[in-house]
mmCIF file of C-alpha atoms in Angstrom:
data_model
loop_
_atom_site.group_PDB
_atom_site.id
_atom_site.type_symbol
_atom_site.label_atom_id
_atom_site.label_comp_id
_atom_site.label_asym_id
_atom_site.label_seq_id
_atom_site.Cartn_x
_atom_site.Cartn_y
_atom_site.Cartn_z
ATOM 1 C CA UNK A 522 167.025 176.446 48.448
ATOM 2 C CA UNK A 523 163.134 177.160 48.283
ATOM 3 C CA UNK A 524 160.909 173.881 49.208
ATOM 4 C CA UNK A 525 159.415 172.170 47.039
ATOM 5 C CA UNK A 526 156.069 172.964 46.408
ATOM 6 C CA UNK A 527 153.145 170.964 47.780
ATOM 7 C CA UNK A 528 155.635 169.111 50.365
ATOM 8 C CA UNK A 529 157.556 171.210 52.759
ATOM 9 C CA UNK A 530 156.344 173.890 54.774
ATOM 10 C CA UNK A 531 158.648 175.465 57.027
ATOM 11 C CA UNK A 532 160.561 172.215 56.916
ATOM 12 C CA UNK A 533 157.967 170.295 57.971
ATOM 13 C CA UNK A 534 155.927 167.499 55.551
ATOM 14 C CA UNK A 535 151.966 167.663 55.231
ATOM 15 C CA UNK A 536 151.722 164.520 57.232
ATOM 16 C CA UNK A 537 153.778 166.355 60.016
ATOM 17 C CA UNK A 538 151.572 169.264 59.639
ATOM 18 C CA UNK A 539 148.472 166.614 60.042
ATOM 19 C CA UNK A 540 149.953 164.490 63.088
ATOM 20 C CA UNK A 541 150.336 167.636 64.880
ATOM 21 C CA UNK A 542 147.380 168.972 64.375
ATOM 22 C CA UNK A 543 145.588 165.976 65.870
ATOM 23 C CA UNK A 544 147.530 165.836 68.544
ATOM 24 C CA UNK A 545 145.939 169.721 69.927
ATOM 25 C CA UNK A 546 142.695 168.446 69.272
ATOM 26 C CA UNK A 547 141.247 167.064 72.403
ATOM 27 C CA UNK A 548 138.999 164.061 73.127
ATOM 28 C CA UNK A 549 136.841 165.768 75.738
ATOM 29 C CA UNK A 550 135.833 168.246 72.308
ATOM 30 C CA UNK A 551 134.750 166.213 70.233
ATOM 31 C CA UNK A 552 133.253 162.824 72.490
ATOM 32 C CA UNK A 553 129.099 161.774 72.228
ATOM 33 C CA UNK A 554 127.331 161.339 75.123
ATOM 34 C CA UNK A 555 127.534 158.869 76.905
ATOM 35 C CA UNK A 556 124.829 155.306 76.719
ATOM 36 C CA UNK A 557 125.057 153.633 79.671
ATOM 37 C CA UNK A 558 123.050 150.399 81.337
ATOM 38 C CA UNK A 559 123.231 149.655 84.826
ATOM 39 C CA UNK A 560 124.924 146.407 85.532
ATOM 40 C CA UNK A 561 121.708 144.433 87.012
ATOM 41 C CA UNK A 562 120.533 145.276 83.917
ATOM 42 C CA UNK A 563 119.234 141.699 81.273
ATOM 43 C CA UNK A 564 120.847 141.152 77.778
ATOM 44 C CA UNK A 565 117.604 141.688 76.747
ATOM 45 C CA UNK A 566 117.535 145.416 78.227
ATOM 46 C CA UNK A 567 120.514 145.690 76.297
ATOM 47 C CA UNK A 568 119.671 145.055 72.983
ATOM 48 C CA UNK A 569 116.546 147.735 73.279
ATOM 49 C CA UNK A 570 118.746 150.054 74.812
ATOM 50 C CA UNK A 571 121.071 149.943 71.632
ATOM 51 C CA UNK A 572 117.949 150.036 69.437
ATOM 52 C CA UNK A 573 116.468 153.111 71.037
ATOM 53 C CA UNK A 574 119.921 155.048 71.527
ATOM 54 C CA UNK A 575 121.161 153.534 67.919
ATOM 55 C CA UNK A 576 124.273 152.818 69.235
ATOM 56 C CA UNK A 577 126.368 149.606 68.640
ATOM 57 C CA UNK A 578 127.980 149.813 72.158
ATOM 58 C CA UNK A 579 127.271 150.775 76.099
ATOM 59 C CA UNK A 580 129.002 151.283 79.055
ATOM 60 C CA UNK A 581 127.932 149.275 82.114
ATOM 61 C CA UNK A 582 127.765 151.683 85.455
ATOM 62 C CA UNK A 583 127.915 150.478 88.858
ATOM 63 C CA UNK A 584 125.839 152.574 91.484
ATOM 64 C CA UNK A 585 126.955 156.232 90.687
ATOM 65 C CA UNK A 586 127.714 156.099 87.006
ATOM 66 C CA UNK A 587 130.694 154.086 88.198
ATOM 67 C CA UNK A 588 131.983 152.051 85.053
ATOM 68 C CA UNK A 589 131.479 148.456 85.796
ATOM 69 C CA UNK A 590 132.370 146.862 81.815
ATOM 70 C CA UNK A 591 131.116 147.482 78.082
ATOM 71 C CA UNK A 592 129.371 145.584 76.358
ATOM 72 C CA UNK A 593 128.826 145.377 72.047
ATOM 73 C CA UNK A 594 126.318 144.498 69.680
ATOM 74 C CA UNK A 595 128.805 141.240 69.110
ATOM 75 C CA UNK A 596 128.552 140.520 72.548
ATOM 76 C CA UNK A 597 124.724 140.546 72.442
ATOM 77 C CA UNK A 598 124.056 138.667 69.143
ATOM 78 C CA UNK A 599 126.199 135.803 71.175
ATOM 79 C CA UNK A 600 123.609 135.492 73.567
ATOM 80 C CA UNK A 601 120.777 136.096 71.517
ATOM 81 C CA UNK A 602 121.834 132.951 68.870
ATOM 82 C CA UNK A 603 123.057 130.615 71.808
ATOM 83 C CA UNK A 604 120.617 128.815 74.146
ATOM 84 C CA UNK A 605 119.794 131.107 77.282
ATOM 85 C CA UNK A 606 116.960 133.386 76.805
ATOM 86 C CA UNK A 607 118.321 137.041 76.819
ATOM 87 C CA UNK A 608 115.676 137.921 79.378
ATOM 88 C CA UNK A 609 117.412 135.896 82.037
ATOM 89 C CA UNK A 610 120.814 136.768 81.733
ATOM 90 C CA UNK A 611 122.749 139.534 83.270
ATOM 91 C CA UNK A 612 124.749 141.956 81.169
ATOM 92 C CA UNK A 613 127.573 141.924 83.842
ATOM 93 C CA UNK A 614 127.854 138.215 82.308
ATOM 94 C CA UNK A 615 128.510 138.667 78.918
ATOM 95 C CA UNK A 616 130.532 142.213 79.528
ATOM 96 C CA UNK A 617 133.888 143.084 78.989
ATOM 97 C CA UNK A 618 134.573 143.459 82.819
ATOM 98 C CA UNK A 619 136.746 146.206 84.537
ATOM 99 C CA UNK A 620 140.102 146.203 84.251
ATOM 100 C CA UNK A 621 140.103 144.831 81.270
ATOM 101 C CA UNK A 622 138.240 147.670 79.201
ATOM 102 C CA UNK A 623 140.256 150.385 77.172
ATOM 103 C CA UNK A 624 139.528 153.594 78.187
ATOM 104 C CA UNK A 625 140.192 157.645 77.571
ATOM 105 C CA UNK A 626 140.091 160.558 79.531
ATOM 106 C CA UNK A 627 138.678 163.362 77.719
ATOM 107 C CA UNK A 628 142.220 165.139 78.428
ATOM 108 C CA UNK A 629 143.934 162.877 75.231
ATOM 109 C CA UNK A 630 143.979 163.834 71.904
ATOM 110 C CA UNK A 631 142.270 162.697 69.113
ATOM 111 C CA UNK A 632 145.082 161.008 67.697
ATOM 112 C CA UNK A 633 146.067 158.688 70.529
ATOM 113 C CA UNK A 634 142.104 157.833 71.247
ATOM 114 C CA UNK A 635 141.770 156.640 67.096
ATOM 115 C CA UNK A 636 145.389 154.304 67.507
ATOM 116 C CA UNK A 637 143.897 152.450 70.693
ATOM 117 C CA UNK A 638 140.778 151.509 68.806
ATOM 118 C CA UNK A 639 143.083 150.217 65.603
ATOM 119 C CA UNK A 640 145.422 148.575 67.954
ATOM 120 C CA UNK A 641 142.609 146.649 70.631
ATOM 121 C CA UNK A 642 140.306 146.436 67.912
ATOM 122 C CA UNK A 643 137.210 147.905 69.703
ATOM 123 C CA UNK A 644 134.799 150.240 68.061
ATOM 124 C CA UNK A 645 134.431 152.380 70.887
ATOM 125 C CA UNK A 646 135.579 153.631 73.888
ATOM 126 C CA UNK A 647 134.271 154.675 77.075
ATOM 127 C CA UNK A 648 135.171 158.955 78.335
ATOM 128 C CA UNK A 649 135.902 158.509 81.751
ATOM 129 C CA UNK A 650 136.849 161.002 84.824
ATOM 130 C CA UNK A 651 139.316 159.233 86.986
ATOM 131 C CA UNK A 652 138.102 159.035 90.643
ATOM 132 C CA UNK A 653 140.587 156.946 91.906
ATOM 133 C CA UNK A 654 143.398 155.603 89.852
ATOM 134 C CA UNK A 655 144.656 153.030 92.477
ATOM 135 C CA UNK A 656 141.460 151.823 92.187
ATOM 136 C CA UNK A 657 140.098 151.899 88.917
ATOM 137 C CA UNK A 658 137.282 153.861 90.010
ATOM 138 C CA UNK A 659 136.420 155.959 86.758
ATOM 139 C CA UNK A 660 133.172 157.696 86.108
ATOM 140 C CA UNK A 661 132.043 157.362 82.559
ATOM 141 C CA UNK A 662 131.146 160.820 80.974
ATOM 142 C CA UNK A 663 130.904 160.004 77.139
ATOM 143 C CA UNK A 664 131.952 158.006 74.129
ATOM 144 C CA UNK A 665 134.996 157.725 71.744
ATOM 145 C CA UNK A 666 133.912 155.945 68.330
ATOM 146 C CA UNK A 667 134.513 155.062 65.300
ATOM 147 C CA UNK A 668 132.053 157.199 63.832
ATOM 148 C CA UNK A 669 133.190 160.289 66.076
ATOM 149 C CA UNK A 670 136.667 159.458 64.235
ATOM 150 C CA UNK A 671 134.971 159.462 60.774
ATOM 151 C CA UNK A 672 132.896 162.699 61.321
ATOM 152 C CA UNK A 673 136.188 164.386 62.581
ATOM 153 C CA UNK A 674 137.606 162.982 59.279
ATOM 154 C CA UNK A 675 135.073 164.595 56.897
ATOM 155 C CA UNK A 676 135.372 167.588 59.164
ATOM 156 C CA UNK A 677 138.967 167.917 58.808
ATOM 157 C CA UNK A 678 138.641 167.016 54.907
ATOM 158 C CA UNK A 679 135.841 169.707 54.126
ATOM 159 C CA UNK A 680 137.888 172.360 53.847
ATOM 160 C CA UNK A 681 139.738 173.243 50.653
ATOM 161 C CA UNK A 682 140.274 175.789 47.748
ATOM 162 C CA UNK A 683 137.259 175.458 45.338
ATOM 163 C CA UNK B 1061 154.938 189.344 54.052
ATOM 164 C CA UNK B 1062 155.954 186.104 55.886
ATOM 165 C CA UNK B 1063 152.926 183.502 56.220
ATOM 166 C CA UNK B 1064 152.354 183.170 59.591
ATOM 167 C CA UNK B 1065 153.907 180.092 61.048
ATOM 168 C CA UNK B 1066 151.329 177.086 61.669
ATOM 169 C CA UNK B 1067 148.626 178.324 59.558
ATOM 170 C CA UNK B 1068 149.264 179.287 56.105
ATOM 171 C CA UNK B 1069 151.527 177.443 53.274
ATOM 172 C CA UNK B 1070 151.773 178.914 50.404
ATOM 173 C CA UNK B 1071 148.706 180.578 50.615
ATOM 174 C CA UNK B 1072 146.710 177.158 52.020
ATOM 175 C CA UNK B 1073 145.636 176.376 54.861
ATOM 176 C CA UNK B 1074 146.636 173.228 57.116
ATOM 177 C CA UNK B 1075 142.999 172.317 56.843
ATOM 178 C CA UNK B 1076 143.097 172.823 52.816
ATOM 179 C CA UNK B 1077 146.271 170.604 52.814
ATOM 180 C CA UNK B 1078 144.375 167.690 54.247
ATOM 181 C CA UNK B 1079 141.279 168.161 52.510
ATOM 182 C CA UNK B 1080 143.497 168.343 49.173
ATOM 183 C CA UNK B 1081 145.042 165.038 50.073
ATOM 184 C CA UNK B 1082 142.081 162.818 51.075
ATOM 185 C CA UNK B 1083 141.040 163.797 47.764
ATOM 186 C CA UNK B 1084 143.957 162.377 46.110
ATOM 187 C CA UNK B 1085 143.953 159.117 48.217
ATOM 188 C CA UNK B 1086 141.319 156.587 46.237
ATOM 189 C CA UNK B 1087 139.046 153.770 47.602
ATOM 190 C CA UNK B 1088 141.336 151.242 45.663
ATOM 191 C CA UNK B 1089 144.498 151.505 47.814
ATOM 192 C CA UNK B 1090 143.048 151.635 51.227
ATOM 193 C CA UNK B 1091 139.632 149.287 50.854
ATOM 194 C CA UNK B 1092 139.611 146.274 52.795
ATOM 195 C CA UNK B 1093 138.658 142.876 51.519
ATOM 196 C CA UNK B 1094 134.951 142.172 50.195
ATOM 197 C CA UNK B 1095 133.191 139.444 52.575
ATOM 198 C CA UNK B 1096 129.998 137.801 50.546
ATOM 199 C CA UNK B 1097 126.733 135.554 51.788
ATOM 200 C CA UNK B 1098 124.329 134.142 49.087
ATOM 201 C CA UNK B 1099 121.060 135.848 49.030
ATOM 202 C CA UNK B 1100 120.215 132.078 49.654
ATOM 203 C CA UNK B 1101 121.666 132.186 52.786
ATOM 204 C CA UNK B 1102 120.000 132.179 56.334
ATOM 205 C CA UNK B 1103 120.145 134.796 59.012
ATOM 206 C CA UNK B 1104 121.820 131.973 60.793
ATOM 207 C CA UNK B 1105 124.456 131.705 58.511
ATOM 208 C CA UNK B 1106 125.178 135.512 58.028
ATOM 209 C CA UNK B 1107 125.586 135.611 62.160
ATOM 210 C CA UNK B 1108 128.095 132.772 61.553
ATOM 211 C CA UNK B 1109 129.968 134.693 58.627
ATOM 212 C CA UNK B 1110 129.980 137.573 61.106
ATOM 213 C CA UNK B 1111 131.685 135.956 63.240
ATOM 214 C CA UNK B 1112 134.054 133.642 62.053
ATOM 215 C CA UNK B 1113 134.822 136.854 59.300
ATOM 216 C CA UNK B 1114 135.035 139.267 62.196
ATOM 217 C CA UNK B 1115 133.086 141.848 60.370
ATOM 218 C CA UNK B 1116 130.310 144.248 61.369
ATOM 219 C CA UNK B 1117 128.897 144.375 58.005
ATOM 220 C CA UNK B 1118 128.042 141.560 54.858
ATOM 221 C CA UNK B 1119 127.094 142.496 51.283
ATOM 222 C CA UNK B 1120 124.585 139.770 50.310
ATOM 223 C CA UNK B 1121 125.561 138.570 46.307
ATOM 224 C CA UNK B 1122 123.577 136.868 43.810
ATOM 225 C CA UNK B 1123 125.156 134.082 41.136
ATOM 226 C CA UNK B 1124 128.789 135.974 39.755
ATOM 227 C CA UNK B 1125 129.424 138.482 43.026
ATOM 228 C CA UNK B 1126 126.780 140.500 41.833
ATOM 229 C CA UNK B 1127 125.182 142.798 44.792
ATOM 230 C CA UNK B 1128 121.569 141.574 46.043
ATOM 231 C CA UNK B 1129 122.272 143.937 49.266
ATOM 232 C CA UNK B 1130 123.669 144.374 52.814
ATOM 233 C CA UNK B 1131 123.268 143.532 55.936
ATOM 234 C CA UNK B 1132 124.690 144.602 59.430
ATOM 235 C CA UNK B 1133 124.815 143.699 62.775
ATOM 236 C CA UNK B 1134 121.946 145.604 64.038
ATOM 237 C CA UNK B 1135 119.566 144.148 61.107
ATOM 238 C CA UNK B 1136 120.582 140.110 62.193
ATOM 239 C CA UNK B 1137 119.944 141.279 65.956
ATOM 240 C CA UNK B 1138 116.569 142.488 65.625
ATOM 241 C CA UNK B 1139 116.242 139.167 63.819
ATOM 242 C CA UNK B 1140 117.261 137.092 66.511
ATOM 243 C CA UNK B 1141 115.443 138.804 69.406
ATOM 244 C CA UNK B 1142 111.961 138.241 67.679
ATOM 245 C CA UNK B 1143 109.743 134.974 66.977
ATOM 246 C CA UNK B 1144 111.468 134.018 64.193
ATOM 247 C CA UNK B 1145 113.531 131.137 64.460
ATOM 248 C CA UNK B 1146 117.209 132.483 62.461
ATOM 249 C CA UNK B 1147 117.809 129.308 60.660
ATOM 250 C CA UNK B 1148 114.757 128.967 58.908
ATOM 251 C CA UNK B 1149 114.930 133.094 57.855
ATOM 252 C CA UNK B 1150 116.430 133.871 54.641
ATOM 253 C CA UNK B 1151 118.623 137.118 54.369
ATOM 254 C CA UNK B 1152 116.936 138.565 51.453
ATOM 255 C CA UNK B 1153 114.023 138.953 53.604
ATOM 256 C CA UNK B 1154 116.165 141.723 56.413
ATOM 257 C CA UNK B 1155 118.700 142.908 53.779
ATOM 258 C CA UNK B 1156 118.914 146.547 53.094
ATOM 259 C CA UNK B 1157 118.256 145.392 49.029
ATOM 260 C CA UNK B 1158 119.598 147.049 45.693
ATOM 261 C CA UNK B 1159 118.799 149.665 44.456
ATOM 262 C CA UNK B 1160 118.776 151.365 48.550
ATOM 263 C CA UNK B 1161 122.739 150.366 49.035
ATOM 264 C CA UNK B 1162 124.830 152.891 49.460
ATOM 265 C CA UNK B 1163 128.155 152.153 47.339
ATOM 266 C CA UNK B 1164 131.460 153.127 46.334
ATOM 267 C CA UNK B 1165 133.856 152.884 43.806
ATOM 268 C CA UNK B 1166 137.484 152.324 44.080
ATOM 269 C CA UNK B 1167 137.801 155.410 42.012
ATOM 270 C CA UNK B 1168 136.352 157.273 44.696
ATOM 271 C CA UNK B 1169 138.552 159.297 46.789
ATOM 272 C CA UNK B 1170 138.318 158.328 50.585
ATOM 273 C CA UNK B 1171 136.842 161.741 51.671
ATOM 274 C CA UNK B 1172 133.787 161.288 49.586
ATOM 275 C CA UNK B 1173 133.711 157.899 50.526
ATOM 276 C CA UNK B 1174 133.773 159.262 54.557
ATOM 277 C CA UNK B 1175 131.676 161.551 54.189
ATOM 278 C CA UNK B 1176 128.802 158.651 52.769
ATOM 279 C CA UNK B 1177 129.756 156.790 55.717
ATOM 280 C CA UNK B 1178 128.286 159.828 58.169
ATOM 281 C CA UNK B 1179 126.031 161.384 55.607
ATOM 282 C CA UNK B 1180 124.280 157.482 55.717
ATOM 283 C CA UNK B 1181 124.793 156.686 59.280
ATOM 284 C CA UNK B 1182 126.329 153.380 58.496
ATOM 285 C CA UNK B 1183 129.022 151.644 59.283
ATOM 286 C CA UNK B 1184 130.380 149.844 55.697
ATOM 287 C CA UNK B 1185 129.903 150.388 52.389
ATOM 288 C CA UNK B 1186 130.621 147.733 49.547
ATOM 289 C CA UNK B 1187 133.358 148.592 47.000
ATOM 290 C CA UNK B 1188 131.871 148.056 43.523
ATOM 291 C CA UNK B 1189 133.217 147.829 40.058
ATOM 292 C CA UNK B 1190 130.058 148.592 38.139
ATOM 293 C CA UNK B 1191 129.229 146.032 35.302
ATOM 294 C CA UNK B 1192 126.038 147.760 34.448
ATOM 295 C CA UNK B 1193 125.085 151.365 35.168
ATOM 296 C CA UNK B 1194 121.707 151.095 33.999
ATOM 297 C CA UNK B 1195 120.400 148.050 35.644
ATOM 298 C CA UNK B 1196 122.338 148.807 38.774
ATOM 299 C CA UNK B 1197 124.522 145.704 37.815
ATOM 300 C CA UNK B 1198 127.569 145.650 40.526
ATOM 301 C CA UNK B 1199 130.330 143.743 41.125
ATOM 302 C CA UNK B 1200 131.743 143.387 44.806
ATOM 303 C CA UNK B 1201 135.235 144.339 45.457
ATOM 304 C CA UNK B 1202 135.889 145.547 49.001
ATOM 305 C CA UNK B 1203 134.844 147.061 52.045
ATOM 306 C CA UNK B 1204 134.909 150.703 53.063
ATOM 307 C CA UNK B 1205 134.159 151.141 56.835
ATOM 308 C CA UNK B 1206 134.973 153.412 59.998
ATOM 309 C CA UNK B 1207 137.183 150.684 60.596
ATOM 310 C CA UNK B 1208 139.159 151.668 56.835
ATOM 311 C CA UNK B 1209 138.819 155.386 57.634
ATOM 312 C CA UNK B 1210 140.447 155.023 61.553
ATOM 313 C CA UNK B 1211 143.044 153.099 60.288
ATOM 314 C CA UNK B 1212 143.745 156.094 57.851
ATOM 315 C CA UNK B 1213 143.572 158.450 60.358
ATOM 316 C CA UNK B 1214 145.744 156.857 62.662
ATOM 317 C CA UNK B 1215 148.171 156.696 59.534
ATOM 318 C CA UNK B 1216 148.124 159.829 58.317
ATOM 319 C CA UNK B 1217 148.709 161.068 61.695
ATOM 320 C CA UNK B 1218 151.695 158.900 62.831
ATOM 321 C CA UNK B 1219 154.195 161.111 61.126
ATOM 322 C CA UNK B 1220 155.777 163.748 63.117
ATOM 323 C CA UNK B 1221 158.579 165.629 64.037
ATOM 324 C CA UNK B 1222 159.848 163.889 67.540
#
């Protein structure tokens, strides 16, 4: 019997077609750049860092782009209504601390990067090279966002039949 | 001659299947729910909102839901890092204001409202019914963000042949 039209393809569905698909495409392809701070760094350094990069989060390094924690614009606006002036406190105080931040490799695909933001709720996630998996030690080398999910969206979407 | 497996269905390609079917998936179904301050509010309370809402992103509303403007994250932030004190600042005076919103409809397919998201660089748009076309009268409905469009992606992707 043929398929019927606008469904099956070689047995398959569209959404098959689709998960597959996103499952070649690799996070180390399509990742931004990494914005890091150094963990001495103040909230205060922060918040101009995120102005001047126009980014909503950053990765906290340890000596050697080592990543320490991340830190988000929520986490900042915390500080910056609460009592402590930002200029005195410590991003490694407010930060999501190692091993508690979700993390890719650029190795994963596309796919599995998008679920773990839905599913920890994040908005973005930190690239990393794995120096030592024992212990944690991961280098960061770029970003996984929300917006690098929506730009591979449109991307994905541009193409059609006119 | 047979299509060639992986690429071609029924003349299409994969990348013209998806585009085809974000175009057929509208606003409506997959917008999330609309979260509102009174232009009469204070920065203050919008930081609040954010918070207690869990949102990135407010539309600011006059009397009847009707949209005064939005404001984001990054707009109470360089709020609370100034002089200012962020109780006694209204957010009509930070808001992105009417007519400069970028909207949506729910009639709007979900590529087109993607492809504002990156076109715009930001992170939400409102979801309006529009009451009045020529006094830029809206009502707010919803939310589209990155957020909507990863949890799409994440969908649409989840279906596969184990």
């Amino acid at each position: 019997a043929r398929p019927r039209v606008g469904y099956f393809y070689a047995g398959k569905k569209t959404s098959e077609i689709f998960g597959e698909q996103l499952r070649k495409m690799l996070v180390k392809d399509h990742k931004a750049v990494p914005v890091v701070i150094s963990e001495n760094a103040t909230v205060y350094d922060a918040i101009v860092a995120m102005f001047v990069e126009d980014v909503g989060n950053l990765s906290v390094v340890k000596d050697h782009g080592i990543l320490a924690g991340v830190i988000s614009r929520k986490d900042l606006l915390k500080v910056a209504i609460g009592k402590q002036e930002t200029q005195s406190v410590p991003v490694s105080l407010v930060m999501t601390r190692m091993p508690n931040v979700i993390t890719v490799t650029g190795e994963d695909n596309v796919y599995n990067a998008a679920r773990k933001l839905v599913e920890n709720a994040v908005d973005s996630l930190p690239v990393v090279k794995v120096l030592d998996a024992e212990r944690k030690q991961y280098e960061v080398i770029g970003r996984f966002t929300k917006t690098t999910v929506t730009k591979i969206f449109v991307e994905l979407g541009s193409n059609r039949e006119i």
